[in-house]
mmCIF file of C-alpha atoms in Angstrom:
data_model
loop_
_atom_site.group_PDB
_atom_site.id
_atom_site.type_symbol
_atom_site.label_atom_id
_atom_site.label_comp_id
_atom_site.label_asym_id
_atom_site.label_seq_id
_atom_site.Cartn_x
_atom_site.Cartn_y
_atom_site.Cartn_z
ATOM 1 C CA ASP H 1 -90.326 32.194 30.484
ATOM 2 C CA ALA H 2 -87.871 33.419 27.713
ATOM 3 C CA GLU H 3 -84.761 33.788 30.879
ATOM 4 C CA LEU H 4 -85.624 30.217 31.731
ATOM 5 C CA ARG H 5 -84.963 29.656 27.875
ATOM 6 C CA LEU H 6 -82.320 31.407 27.708
ATOM 7 C CA LEU H 7 -80.680 30.180 31.552
ATOM 8 C CA ARG H 8 -81.674 26.596 30.327
ATOM 9 C CA HIS H 9 -79.460 26.735 27.244
ATOM 10 C CA GLN H 10 -76.666 28.495 29.010
ATOM 11 C CA LYS H 11 -76.615 25.256 31.529
ATOM 12 C CA LEU H 12 -77.173 22.916 28.794
ATOM 13 C CA LYS H 13 -73.709 24.609 26.727
ATOM 14 C CA LEU H 14 -71.802 24.380 30.302
ATOM 15 C CA ASP H 15 -73.070 20.749 30.832
ATOM 16 C CA THR H 16 -71.492 20.432 27.458
ATOM 17 C CA GLN H 17 -68.681 22.164 27.825
ATOM 18 C CA MET H 18 -67.661 20.148 31.750
ATOM 19 C CA LYS H 19 -68.322 17.062 29.680
ATOM 20 C CA LEU H 20 -65.917 17.452 26.713
ATOM 21 C CA SER H 21 -63.655 19.125 29.072
ATOM 22 C CA ASP H 22 -63.534 15.836 31.653
ATOM 23 C CA LEU H 23 -63.316 14.045 29.073
ATOM 24 C CA HIS H 24 -59.834 16.078 27.276
ATOM 25 C CA HIS H 25 -59.219 15.599 30.784
ATOM 26 C CA VAL H 26 -59.176 12.021 31.112
ATOM 27 C CA THR H 27 -57.384 11.247 27.050
ATOM 28 C CA LEU H 28 -54.255 13.800 29.026
ATOM 29 C CA PHE H 29 -54.298 12.037 32.522
ATOM 30 C CA GLN H 30 -54.775 8.518 30.381
ATOM 31 C CA GLU H 31 -51.703 9.451 28.145
ATOM 32 C CA ILE H 32 -49.617 11.059 31.093
ATOM 33 C CA LEU H 33 -49.511 7.419 32.686
ATOM 34 C CA LEU H 34 -48.439 6.242 29.471
ATOM 35 C CA LEU H 35 -45.831 8.496 29.419
ATOM 36 C CA LYS H 36 -44.595 7.845 32.766
ATOM 37 C CA ASN H 37 -45.040 4.444 31.994
ATOM 38 C CA PHE H 38 -42.632 4.405 29.181
ATOM 39 C CA GLU H 39 -40.448 7.148 30.419
ATOM 40 C CA LYS H 40 -37.881 4.964 32.633
ATOM 41 C CA GLN H 41 -37.238 2.737 30.225
ATOM 42 C CA GLU H 42 -36.244 5.892 27.525
ATOM 43 C CA ASN H 43 -33.903 7.282 29.905
ATOM 44 C CA VAL H 44 -31.975 4.623 30.122
ATOM 45 C CA LEU H 45 -32.874 3.189 25.898
ATOM 46 C CA GLN H 46 -31.266 7.250 25.815
ATOM 47 C CA GLU H 47 -28.051 7.186 28.411
ATOM 48 C CA ARG H 48 -26.961 4.567 26.590
ATOM 49 C CA VAL H 49 -27.067 5.884 23.471
ATOM 50 C CA ASN H 50 -25.631 8.965 25.073
ATOM 51 C CA SER H 51 -22.154 6.844 26.300
ATOM 52 C CA LEU H 52 -21.863 5.445 23.533
ATOM 53 C CA ASP H 53 -21.781 8.124 21.224
ATOM 54 C CA LYS H 54 -19.508 9.958 23.183
ATOM 55 C CA GLU H 55 -17.452 6.972 24.091
ATOM 56 C CA GLU H 56 -16.783 6.893 20.256
ATOM 57 C CA GLN H 57 -15.944 10.287 19.847
ATOM 58 C CA TYR H 58 -13.743 10.065 22.680
ATOM 59 C CA MET H 59 -11.901 7.375 20.605
ATOM 60 C CA GLN H 60 -12.210 9.152 17.519
ATOM 61 C CA TRP H 61 -10.305 12.176 18.998
ATOM 62 C CA LYS H 62 -7.869 8.739 20.241
ATOM 63 C CA ILE H 63 -7.026 8.334 16.852
ATOM 64 C CA ASN H 64 -6.938 11.146 15.647
ATOM 65 C CA GLU H 65 -3.876 12.372 17.719
ATOM 66 C CA THR H 66 -2.328 8.421 17.535
ATOM 67 C CA LEU H 67 -2.467 9.668 13.991
ATOM 68 C CA LYS H 68 -1.155 13.031 14.539
ATOM 69 C CA GLU H 69 1.338 10.990 16.676
ATOM 70 C CA MET H 70 2.502 8.283 14.064
ATOM 71 C CA GLU H 71 2.908 11.299 10.956
ATOM 72 C CA GLU H 72 5.144 12.883 13.577
ATOM 73 C CA LYS H 73 7.451 9.578 14.718
ATOM 74 C CA LYS H 74 7.338 9.349 11.082
ATOM 75 C CA ASN H 75 8.944 13.026 9.824
ATOM 76 C CA GLU H 76 11.202 12.098 12.417
ATOM 77 C CA ILE H 77 12.285 8.647 11.432
ATOM 78 C CA THR H 78 12.973 10.903 8.130
ATOM 79 C CA LYS H 79 14.492 13.110 9.362
ATOM 80 C CA LEU H 80 17.229 11.162 10.574
ATOM 81 C CA GLN H 81 17.458 8.319 8.076
ATOM 82 C CA GLU H 82 18.762 12.138 5.794
ATOM 83 C CA GLN H 83 20.669 13.197 8.193
ATOM 84 C CA GLU H 84 22.576 9.409 8.533
ATOM 85 C CA LYS H 85 22.314 9.739 4.083
ATOM 86 C CA ALA H 86 24.356 13.022 4.708
ATOM 87 C CA LEU H 87 26.609 12.051 7.338
ATOM 88 C CA TYR H 88 27.178 9.053 4.895
ATOM 89 C CA ALA H 89 27.975 11.915 1.469
ATOM 90 C CA GLY H 90 29.877 14.195 3.861
ATOM 91 C CA PHE H 91 32.195 11.408 5.148
ATOM 92 C CA GLN H 92 32.515 10.359 1.685
ATOM 93 C CA ALA H 93 33.730 14.166 -0.046
ATOM 94 C CA ALA H 94 35.940 14.559 2.991
ATOM 95 C CA ILE H 95 37.733 11.024 2.040
ATOM 96 C CA GLY H 96 38.076 12.197 -1.600
ATOM 97 C CA GLU H 97 37.865 9.459 -4.257
ATOM 98 C CA ASN H 98 41.444 9.029 -5.185
ATOM 99 C CA ASN H 99 42.274 7.485 -2.160
ATOM 100 C CA LYS H 100 43.950 4.481 -0.651
ATOM 101 C CA PHE H 101 42.859 4.108 2.343
ATOM 102 C CA ALA H 102 38.626 4.703 1.567
ATOM 103 C CA ASN H 103 37.325 0.998 1.787
ATOM 104 C CA PHE H 104 38.865 0.556 4.718
ATOM 105 C CA LEU H 105 37.558 4.449 6.122
ATOM 106 C CA MET H 106 34.400 3.382 4.788
ATOM 107 C CA LYS H 107 34.474 -0.177 7.247
ATOM 108 C CA VAL H 108 35.568 2.035 9.906
ATOM 109 C CA LEU H 109 32.850 3.861 9.332
ATOM 110 C CA LYS H 110 30.344 1.038 8.622
ATOM 111 C CA LYS H 111 31.550 -1.558 11.781
ATOM 112 C CA LYS H 112 28.504 -2.321 14.063
ATOM 113 C CA ILE H 113 29.606 -2.784 17.216
ATOM 114 C CA LYS H 114 26.999 -3.075 21.064
ATOM 115 C CA ARG H 115 27.181 -0.483 23.077
ATOM 116 C CA VAL H 116 27.214 -0.888 26.371
ATOM 117 C CA LYS H 117 24.384 1.480 28.709
ATOM 118 C CA LYS H 118 26.667 2.104 31.810
ATOM 119 C CA LYS H 119 23.555 1.521 34.934
ATOM 120 C CA GLU H 120 24.427 4.575 38.000
ATOM 121 C CA VAL H 121 23.649 1.816 41.052
ATOM 122 C CA GLU H 122 24.519 3.148 44.204
ATOM 123 C CA GLY H 123 26.917 1.575 46.788
ATOM 124 C CA ASP H 124 30.335 -0.616 46.882
ATOM 125 C CA ALA H 125 28.169 -3.570 46.958
ATOM 126 C CA ASP H 126 25.926 -2.694 43.686
ATOM 127 C CA GLU H 127 29.338 -0.752 41.929
ATOM 128 C CA ASP H 128 31.221 -4.375 41.799
ATOM 129 C CA GLU H 129 28.986 -6.063 40.439
ATOM 130 C CA GLU H 130 28.366 -3.695 38.198
ATOM 131 C CA SER H 131 31.595 -3.701 37.552
ATOM 132 C CA GLU H 132 31.732 -7.861 36.762
ATOM 133 C CA GLU H 133 28.686 -7.634 35.262
ATOM 134 C CA SER H 134 30.557 -4.623 32.819
ATOM 135 C CA SER H 135 33.390 -7.006 32.588
ATOM 136 C CA GLU H 136 30.789 -9.380 31.808
ATOM 137 C CA GLU H 137 29.439 -7.583 29.197
ATOM 138 C CA GLU H 138 32.806 -6.612 27.513
ATOM 139 C CA SER H 139 34.056 -9.544 27.534
ATOM 140 C CA SER H 140 30.956 -10.933 25.286
ATOM 141 C CA LEU H 141 31.527 -8.288 23.254
ATOM 142 C CA GLU H 142 34.338 -8.798 22.431
ATOM 143 C CA SER H 143 33.438 -12.345 21.892
ATOM 144 C CA ASP H 144 30.583 -11.305 19.110
ATOM 145 C CA GLU H 145 33.050 -8.573 17.152
ATOM 146 C CA ASP H 146 35.328 -11.552 16.954
ATOM 147 C CA GLU H 147 32.993 -14.107 15.852
ATOM 148 C CA SER H 148 31.919 -10.680 13.058
ATOM 149 C CA GLU H 149 35.775 -10.142 12.581
ATOM 150 C CA SER H 150 35.939 -14.041 11.153
ATOM 151 C CA GLU H 151 32.685 -13.589 9.157
ATOM 152 C CA ASP H 152 32.975 -10.941 7.841
ATOM 153 C CA GLU H 153 36.836 -9.495 6.572
ATOM 154 C CA VAL H 154 40.077 -8.850 9.569
ATOM 155 C CA PHE H 155 40.718 -5.869 10.685
ATOM 156 C CA ASP H 156 41.610 -3.679 12.895
ATOM 157 C CA ASP H 157 39.496 0.182 14.198
ATOM 158 C CA SER H 158 42.012 0.185 16.734
ATOM 159 C CA ILE H 159 45.122 1.125 14.923
ATOM 160 C CA CYS H 160 45.695 4.067 12.721
ATOM 161 C CA PRO H 161 47.554 1.771 9.846
ATOM 162 C CA THR H 162 50.521 3.630 8.381
ATOM 163 C CA ASN H 163 50.259 5.919 5.231
ATOM 164 C CA CYS H 164 46.954 6.835 6.149
ATOM 165 C CA ASP H 165 45.862 9.885 7.353
ATOM 166 C CA VAL H 166 45.363 10.710 11.489
ATOM 167 C CA ALA H 167 42.368 13.189 10.716
ATOM 168 C CA LEU H 168 40.210 10.931 8.817
ATOM 169 C CA PHE H 169 40.694 8.195 10.403
ATOM 170 C CA GLU H 170 39.598 10.050 13.952
ATOM 171 C CA LEU H 171 36.551 11.698 11.439
ATOM 172 C CA ALA H 172 35.169 7.806 11.057
ATOM 173 C CA LEU H 173 35.597 7.183 15.117
ATOM 174 C CA GLN H 174 33.208 10.234 15.719
ATOM 175 C CA LEU H 175 31.710 9.701 12.415
ATOM 176 C CA ARG H 176 31.176 6.170 13.025
ATOM 177 C CA GLU H 177 29.682 6.851 17.688
ATOM 178 C CA LYS H 178 26.470 9.140 15.538
ATOM 179 C CA ARG H 179 25.671 6.966 13.428
ATOM 180 C CA LEU H 180 25.252 4.351 16.823
ATOM 181 C CA ASP H 181 23.383 7.121 18.185
ATOM 182 C CA ILE H 182 21.446 7.346 14.772
ATOM 183 C CA GLU H 183 21.042 4.120 14.203
ATOM 184 C CA GLU H 184 19.636 3.924 18.116
ATOM 185 C CA ALA H 185 16.887 6.688 17.994
ATOM 186 C CA LEU H 186 15.368 5.457 14.511
ATOM 187 C CA VAL H 187 15.084 2.169 16.323
ATOM 188 C CA GLU H 188 14.053 3.276 19.110
ATOM 189 C CA GLU H 189 11.205 5.708 16.581
ATOM 190 C CA LYS H 190 10.732 2.076 15.030
ATOM 191 C CA LYS H 191 9.643 0.937 17.218
ATOM 192 C CA ILE H 192 7.380 3.992 19.055
ATOM 193 C CA VAL H 193 5.853 3.877 15.117
ATOM 194 C CA ASP H 194 5.023 0.215 15.408
ATOM 195 C CA ASN H 195 3.593 0.584 18.719
ATOM 196 C CA LEU H 196 1.273 3.773 17.558
ATOM 197 C CA LYS H 197 0.378 1.649 14.715
ATOM 198 C CA LYS H 198 -0.923 -1.580 17.199
ATOM 199 C CA GLU H 199 -2.773 0.638 19.700
ATOM 200 C CA TYR H 200 -4.526 2.550 15.854
ATOM 201 C CA ASP H 201 -5.323 -1.078 14.881
ATOM 202 C CA THR H 202 -7.021 -1.323 18.528
ATOM 203 C CA LEU H 203 -8.723 1.539 18.665
ATOM 204 C CA SER H 204 -10.259 0.936 15.228
ATOM 205 C CA LYS H 205 -11.875 -2.213 15.910
ATOM 206 C CA LYS H 206 -12.886 -1.438 18.919
ATOM 207 C CA VAL H 207 -14.603 1.654 16.729
ATOM 208 C CA LYS H 208 -16.224 -0.963 15.036
ATOM 209 C CA ILE H 209 -17.969 -2.244 17.908
ATOM 210 C CA VAL H 210 -19.035 0.668 19.499
ATOM 211 C CA ALA H 211 -20.519 1.927 16.652
ATOM 212 C CA THR H 212 -22.662 -1.267 15.752
ATOM 213 C CA ASN H 213 -23.305 -1.527 19.507
ATOM 214 C CA LEU H 214 -24.965 2.774 18.817
ATOM 215 C CA ASN H 215 -26.333 1.706 15.525
ATOM 216 C CA ALA H 216 -28.009 -0.960 17.968
ATOM 217 C CA ALA H 217 -28.706 1.178 21.215
ATOM 218 C CA GLU H 218 -30.464 3.750 18.785
ATOM 219 C CA GLU H 219 -32.442 1.153 16.432
ATOM 220 C CA ALA H 220 -33.932 0.707 20.488
ATOM 221 C CA LEU H 221 -34.359 3.515 21.406
ATOM 222 C CA GLU H 222 -36.295 4.613 18.093
ATOM 223 C CA ALA H 223 -38.198 1.034 17.898
ATOM 224 C CA TYR H 224 -39.420 2.547 21.113
ATOM 225 C CA GLN H 225 -40.858 5.256 21.219
ATOM 226 C CA ARG H 226 -42.071 3.752 17.576
ATOM 227 C CA GLU H 227 -43.827 1.387 20.316
ATOM 228 C CA LYS H 228 -44.716 4.466 22.614
ATOM 229 C CA GLN H 229 -46.688 6.736 19.889
ATOM 230 C CA GLN H 230 -48.270 3.818 18.308
ATOM 231 C CA ARG H 231 -49.605 3.518 21.741
ATOM 232 C CA LEU H 232 -50.583 6.527 21.896
ATOM 233 C CA ASN H 233 -52.327 7.166 18.933
ATOM 234 C CA GLU H 234 -54.320 3.553 20.015
ATOM 235 C CA LEU H 235 -55.636 5.627 22.792
ATOM 236 C CA LEU H 236 -59.483 7.063 22.336
ATOM 237 C CA VAL H 237 -60.325 9.999 21.856
ATOM 238 C CA VAL H 238 -63.763 11.963 22.241
ATOM 239 C CA ILE H 239 -64.691 14.041 19.424
ATOM 240 C CA PRO H 240 -68.560 15.741 19.238
ATOM 241 C CA LEU H 241 -70.093 15.809 16.023
ATOM 242 C CA LYS H 242 -73.508 17.812 14.967
ATOM 243 C CA LEU H 243 -76.141 16.085 13.565
ATOM 244 C CA HIS H 244 -75.555 18.211 10.298
ATOM 245 C CA GLN H 245 -71.844 16.692 10.470
ATOM 246 C CA ILE H 246 -73.368 13.013 10.091
ATOM 247 C CA GLU H 247 -73.551 12.028 6.201
ATOM 248 C CA TYR H 248 -73.608 8.228 8.123
ATOM 249 C CA VAL H 249 -77.211 6.881 6.983
ATOM 250 C CA VAL H 250 -79.011 3.707 6.888
ATOM 251 C CA PHE H 251 -82.513 3.781 5.545
ATOM 252 C CA GLY H 252 -82.958 7.359 5.839
ATOM 253 C CA GLU H 253 -81.313 7.006 9.773
ATOM 254 C CA ILE H 254 -78.457 7.786 11.554
ATOM 255 C CA PRO H 255 -77.079 4.219 12.915
ATOM 256 C CA SER H 256 -76.890 4.073 16.319
ATOM 257 C CA ASP H 257 -73.617 1.678 16.247
ATOM 258 C CA LEU H 258 -70.912 4.309 15.032
ATOM 259 C CA SER H 259 -67.978 2.267 15.079
ATOM 260 C CA GLY H 260 -67.588 1.817 11.280
ATOM 261 C CA THR H 261 -66.925 5.741 10.400
ATOM 262 C CA LEU H 262 -64.600 7.660 9.343
ATOM 263 C CA VAL H 263 -63.989 11.440 10.341
ATOM 264 C CA PHE H 264 -62.365 13.473 8.416
ATOM 265 C CA SER H 265 -62.691 17.896 7.796
ATOM 266 C CA ASN H 266 -64.823 19.423 5.177
ATOM 267 C CA HIS H 267 -60.805 21.243 3.860
ATOM 268 C CA ALA H 268 -60.137 17.521 3.387
ATOM 269 C CA LEU H 269 -62.937 17.088 1.538
ATOM 270 C CA ARG H 270 -62.644 19.189 -0.711
ATOM 271 C CA ARG H 271 -59.087 18.505 -1.375
ATOM 272 C CA LEU H 272 -60.126 14.901 -2.490
ATOM 273 C CA GLN H 273 -63.274 15.893 -4.562
ATOM 274 C CA GLU H 274 -60.520 18.378 -6.380
ATOM 275 C CA ARG H 275 -58.387 15.432 -7.077
ATOM 276 C CA ILE H 276 -60.544 13.349 -8.643
ATOM 277 C CA ARG H 277 -61.418 16.129 -10.703
ATOM 278 C CA GLU H 278 -57.710 16.842 -11.807
ATOM 279 C CA LEU H 279 -57.440 12.865 -12.321
ATOM 280 C CA GLN H 280 -60.723 13.202 -15.164
ATOM 281 C CA GLU H 281 -58.910 15.965 -16.236
ATOM 282 C CA GLU H 282 -55.276 13.450 -17.431
ATOM 283 C CA ASN H 283 -57.647 11.014 -17.770
ATOM 284 C CA SER H 284 -59.240 13.111 -20.996
ATOM 285 C CA LYS H 285 -55.373 14.138 -21.822
ATOM 286 C CA GLN H 286 -53.747 11.132 -22.430
ATOM 287 C CA GLN H 287 -56.767 10.109 -24.029
ATOM 288 C CA LYS H 288 -56.587 12.243 -26.309
ATOM 289 C CA LEU H 289 -52.872 12.118 -26.492
ATOM 290 C CA ASN H 290 -53.129 7.656 -26.397
ATOM 291 C CA LYS H 291 -55.330 8.503 -29.624
ATOM 292 C CA GLU H 292 -53.133 11.041 -31.166
ATOM 293 C CA TRP H 293 -49.589 8.677 -31.569
ATOM 294 C CA ARG H 294 -52.350 5.761 -32.925
ATOM 295 C CA GLU H 295 -52.311 8.307 -35.563
ATOM 296 C CA ARG H 296 -49.155 9.678 -36.196
ATOM 297 C CA ARG H 297 -47.697 5.804 -36.109
ATOM 298 C CA LYS H 298 -50.753 4.848 -39.549
ATOM 299 C CA GLN H 299 -48.976 8.164 -40.562
ATOM 300 C CA LEU H 300 -45.097 6.181 -40.440
ATOM 301 C CA ILE H 301 -46.113 2.348 -40.967
ATOM 302 C CA ARG H 302 -47.935 4.215 -44.951
ATOM 303 C CA GLU H 303 -44.646 6.599 -45.343
ATOM 304 C CA LYS H 304 -41.789 3.768 -44.425
ATOM 305 C CA ARG H 305 -44.074 1.619 -46.999
ATOM 306 C CA GLU H 306 -43.847 4.310 -49.359
ATOM 307 C CA MET H 307 -40.559 5.021 -49.107
ATOM 308 C CA THR H 308 -39.811 0.877 -49.497
ATOM 309 C CA LYS H 309 -41.260 0.727 -52.889
ATOM 310 C CA THR H 310 -38.845 4.562 -53.857
ATOM 311 C CA ILE H 311 -36.424 2.608 -52.845
ATOM 312 C CA HIS H 312 -36.405 -0.625 -55.171
ATOM 313 C CA LYS H 313 -37.475 1.861 -57.779
ATOM 314 C CA MET H 314 -34.181 3.505 -57.325
ATOM 315 C CA GLU H 315 -32.483 -0.058 -56.781
ATOM 316 C CA GLU H 316 -34.120 -1.515 -60.537
ATOM 317 C CA THR H 317 -32.904 1.949 -62.060
ATOM 318 C CA VAL H 318 -28.994 1.990 -60.704
ATOM 319 C CA ARG H 319 -28.806 -2.169 -61.948
ATOM 320 C CA GLN H 320 -29.851 -1.630 -65.552
ATOM 321 C CA LEU H 321 -27.323 1.455 -65.791
ATOM 322 C CA MET H 322 -24.637 -0.665 -64.453
ATOM 323 C CA ILE H 323 -25.994 -3.751 -67.039
ATOM 324 C CA SER H 324 -26.262 -0.814 -69.968
ATOM 325 C CA LYS H 325 -22.679 0.782 -69.184
ATOM 326 C CA PHE H 326 -20.388 -2.011 -67.458
ATOM 327 C CA GLY H 327 -22.589 -4.787 -68.461
ATOM 328 C CA ARG H 328 -23.040 -6.142 -65.662
ATOM 329 C CA VAL H 329 -24.386 -5.002 -61.544
ATOM 330 C CA VAL H 330 -20.655 -3.085 -59.999
ATOM 331 C CA ASN H 331 -19.182 -2.972 -57.125
ATOM 332 C CA LEU H 332 -18.748 0.736 -56.654
ATOM 333 C CA GLU H 333 -17.320 0.523 -53.413
ATOM 334 C CA ALA H 334 -14.586 -1.433 -54.801
ATOM 335 C CA LEU H 335 -14.895 0.235 -57.736
ATOM 336 C CA GLN H 336 -13.839 3.497 -55.967
ATOM 337 C CA THR H 337 -11.021 2.023 -54.257
ATOM 338 C CA LEU H 338 -9.202 0.479 -57.055
ATOM 339 C CA SER H 339 -9.474 3.600 -59.055
ATOM 340 C CA VAL H 340 -5.521 5.512 -58.445
ATOM 341 C CA ASN H 341 -5.739 9.148 -56.289
ATOM 342 C CA THR H 342 -2.449 10.759 -57.594
ATOM 343 C CA THR H 343 -3.068 14.088 -55.428
ATOM 344 C CA LEU H 344 -2.529 11.110 -53.121
ATOM 345 C CA GLU H 345 0.592 9.311 -54.469
ATOM 346 C CA GLU H 346 2.447 12.696 -54.689
ATOM 347 C CA LEU H 347 2.482 13.526 -51.393
ATOM 348 C CA LYS H 348 3.909 9.845 -50.547
ATOM 349 C CA ILE H 349 6.427 10.258 -52.545
ATOM 350 C CA ARG H 350 7.197 13.780 -51.211
ATOM 351 C CA LYS H 351 6.944 12.016 -47.732
ATOM 352 C CA LEU H 352 9.440 9.749 -48.960
ATOM 353 C CA ARG H 353 11.828 12.685 -50.540
ATOM 354 C CA LYS H 354 11.399 13.824 -46.841
ATOM 355 C CA GLU H 355 12.431 10.751 -44.720
ATOM 356 C CA LEU H 356 14.989 10.792 -47.011
ATOM 357 C CA ALA H 357 16.668 13.796 -46.359
ATOM 358 C CA ASN H 358 15.766 13.703 -42.440
ATOM 359 C CA ALA H 359 17.445 10.276 -42.964
ATOM 360 C CA LYS H 360 20.713 11.613 -44.562
ATOM 361 C CA GLU H 361 20.692 14.599 -42.139
ATOM 362 C CA MET H 362 20.396 12.456 -38.928
ATOM 363 C CA LYS H 363 23.370 10.936 -40.061
ATOM 364 C CA MET H 364 25.796 12.865 -40.348
ATOM 365 C CA TRP H 365 24.991 15.052 -36.740
ATOM 366 C CA GLU H 366 25.030 11.227 -35.391
ATOM 367 C CA GLU H 367 29.003 10.734 -36.508
ATOM 368 C CA LYS H 368 29.579 14.587 -35.657
ATOM 369 C CA ILE H 369 28.508 13.899 -32.100
ATOM 370 C CA ALA H 370 30.112 10.759 -32.625
ATOM 371 C CA GLN H 371 33.267 12.431 -33.717
ATOM 372 C CA MET H 372 32.750 14.555 -30.508
ATOM 373 C CA ARG H 373 32.514 12.753 -28.306
ATOM 374 C CA TRP H 374 35.868 10.293 -28.933
ATOM 375 C CA GLU H 375 37.574 14.665 -29.308
ATOM 376 C CA LEU H 376 35.500 14.460 -25.875
ATOM 377 C CA MET H 377 37.371 11.437 -24.201
ATOM 378 C CA MET H 378 40.866 12.021 -25.342
ATOM 379 C CA LYS H 379 40.813 15.517 -24.165
ATOM 380 C CA THR H 380 39.806 13.251 -21.121
ATOM 381 C CA LYS H 381 42.548 11.172 -20.394
ATOM 382 C CA GLU H 382 45.145 13.352 -21.883
ATOM 383 C CA HIS H 383 43.947 15.964 -18.115
ATOM 384 C CA THR H 384 44.400 13.086 -16.427
ATOM 385 C CA ARG H 385 47.079 11.837 -17.787
ATOM 386 C CA LYS H 386 48.571 15.769 -17.244
ATOM 387 C CA LEU H 387 46.921 15.348 -13.261
ATOM 388 C CA TYR H 388 48.478 11.481 -13.431
ATOM 389 C CA GLN H 389 51.816 13.553 -14.307
ATOM 390 C CA MET H 390 51.450 16.609 -11.647
ATOM 391 C CA ASN H 391 50.629 14.122 -9.094
ATOM 392 C CA ASP H 392 54.274 12.834 -9.900
ATOM 393 C CA LEU H 393 55.652 15.647 -10.247
ATOM 394 C CA CYS H 394 53.819 16.557 -6.353
ATOM 395 C CA ILE H 395 55.122 13.218 -4.792
ATOM 396 C CA GLU H 396 59.029 13.724 -6.818
ATOM 397 C CA LYS H 397 59.054 17.171 -4.681
ATOM 398 C CA LYS H 398 58.064 16.372 -1.613
ATOM 399 C CA LYS H 399 60.365 14.188 -1.385
ATOM 400 C CA LEU H 400 63.522 16.253 -2.847
ATOM 401 C CA ASP H 401 62.213 18.932 -0.698
ATOM 402 C CA SER H 402 62.167 16.019 2.231
ATOM 403 C CA ARG H 403 65.692 14.834 1.628
ATOM 404 C CA LEU H 404 67.041 18.858 0.795
ATOM 405 C CA ASN H 405 65.868 19.165 4.798
ATOM 406 C CA THR H 406 68.300 15.953 5.602
ATOM 407 C CA LEU H 407 70.501 17.393 4.406
ATOM 408 C CA GLN H 408 70.291 20.934 6.157
ATOM 409 C CA ASN H 409 70.296 19.157 9.298
ATOM 410 C CA GLN H 410 72.973 16.858 9.016
ATOM 411 C CA GLN H 411 75.205 19.983 7.271
ATOM 412 C CA ASN H 412 74.228 21.909 10.539
ATOM 413 C CA PRO H 413 74.926 19.929 14.332
ATOM 414 C CA GLY H 414 78.458 18.985 11.910
ATOM 415 C CA ASN H 415 79.505 23.057 12.046
ATOM 416 C CA GLY H 416 78.297 23.467 15.686
ATOM 417 C CA LEU H 417 80.453 20.679 16.809
ATOM 418 C CA SER H 418 83.047 22.041 14.684
#
């Protein structure tokens, strides 16, 4: 009989475990069905999020590359502008200061002309057409130049004027070609920068749109996952309980309907009970603090009343002392301002004397500076006059040398003939 009861107990225990396993299996089956129903749509949303994320990263990379290229082009533009400035500065240094053809040479250098880009075309007919087009372009170029010359000052840059240095004229023509090359390069670089700016603006707008779509897709995915979790939480789960674990009793009996019960662990119950005790202790501490602060407030009110009485007594004493000394109530602050501070007055007098001495010294130095400037100006004028004299003497020397050479050349042929 004992063995039979033991076997019966084991059988009941195994039946309970089997039943719990079946219930757990049913719960897992419901969960996997629910997850499969949500899996397809979740994968679609996840793929959309991944694709938008990759697109955003790619556009951000393109934006960074565009910015990098823009920075490089700006550096190239700066270098070209520096080259142009250096070209003008070098030509100005080559011309010198007292060159009477400086304006003409600078006009030659700065003259705006249109250069025709020749295209290489195969075939005789194409060459003829090209020659005709080039002649038309040259005629149009000449007309444009004539118009520009009629609008601006008319001058011929194809012939070097008399008494003008031919080397400087040739240098001006060469530097003009370099200037035109630099200007063309600047125009091209600026066009590239403008195109890059447009591309950057377009990419920025696209990135904003993609970022908005990405946020919307992530929010949709998160909402879908919350819905999935909510549906999982709504699944019924069987929890085995023993009779001693049930404390929901109505009229001394366990009700048949336990739908209104709450299931939680003993650990959570102990935590709630401890929290109740903590709140009770905090409440008692706050009550003690409130009582202490009320007592403190009453004490401060009493001290305030006493201080007010003391202030009134002191004010009355001061008023009586003023009447006994001055015959009336006097404003002490005004009296202090009217009193003379001898130390302050002495310092003011010293300050005035020091300022006068400094002013005299400044005036003396200004006169010295003016005298030195006058002497410097006179020396500069004298030096300039001597330079002009030396220049005139050099010119006269050149003339005499040339005249002497001419006379010698005239005498030598005569001697040969004789």
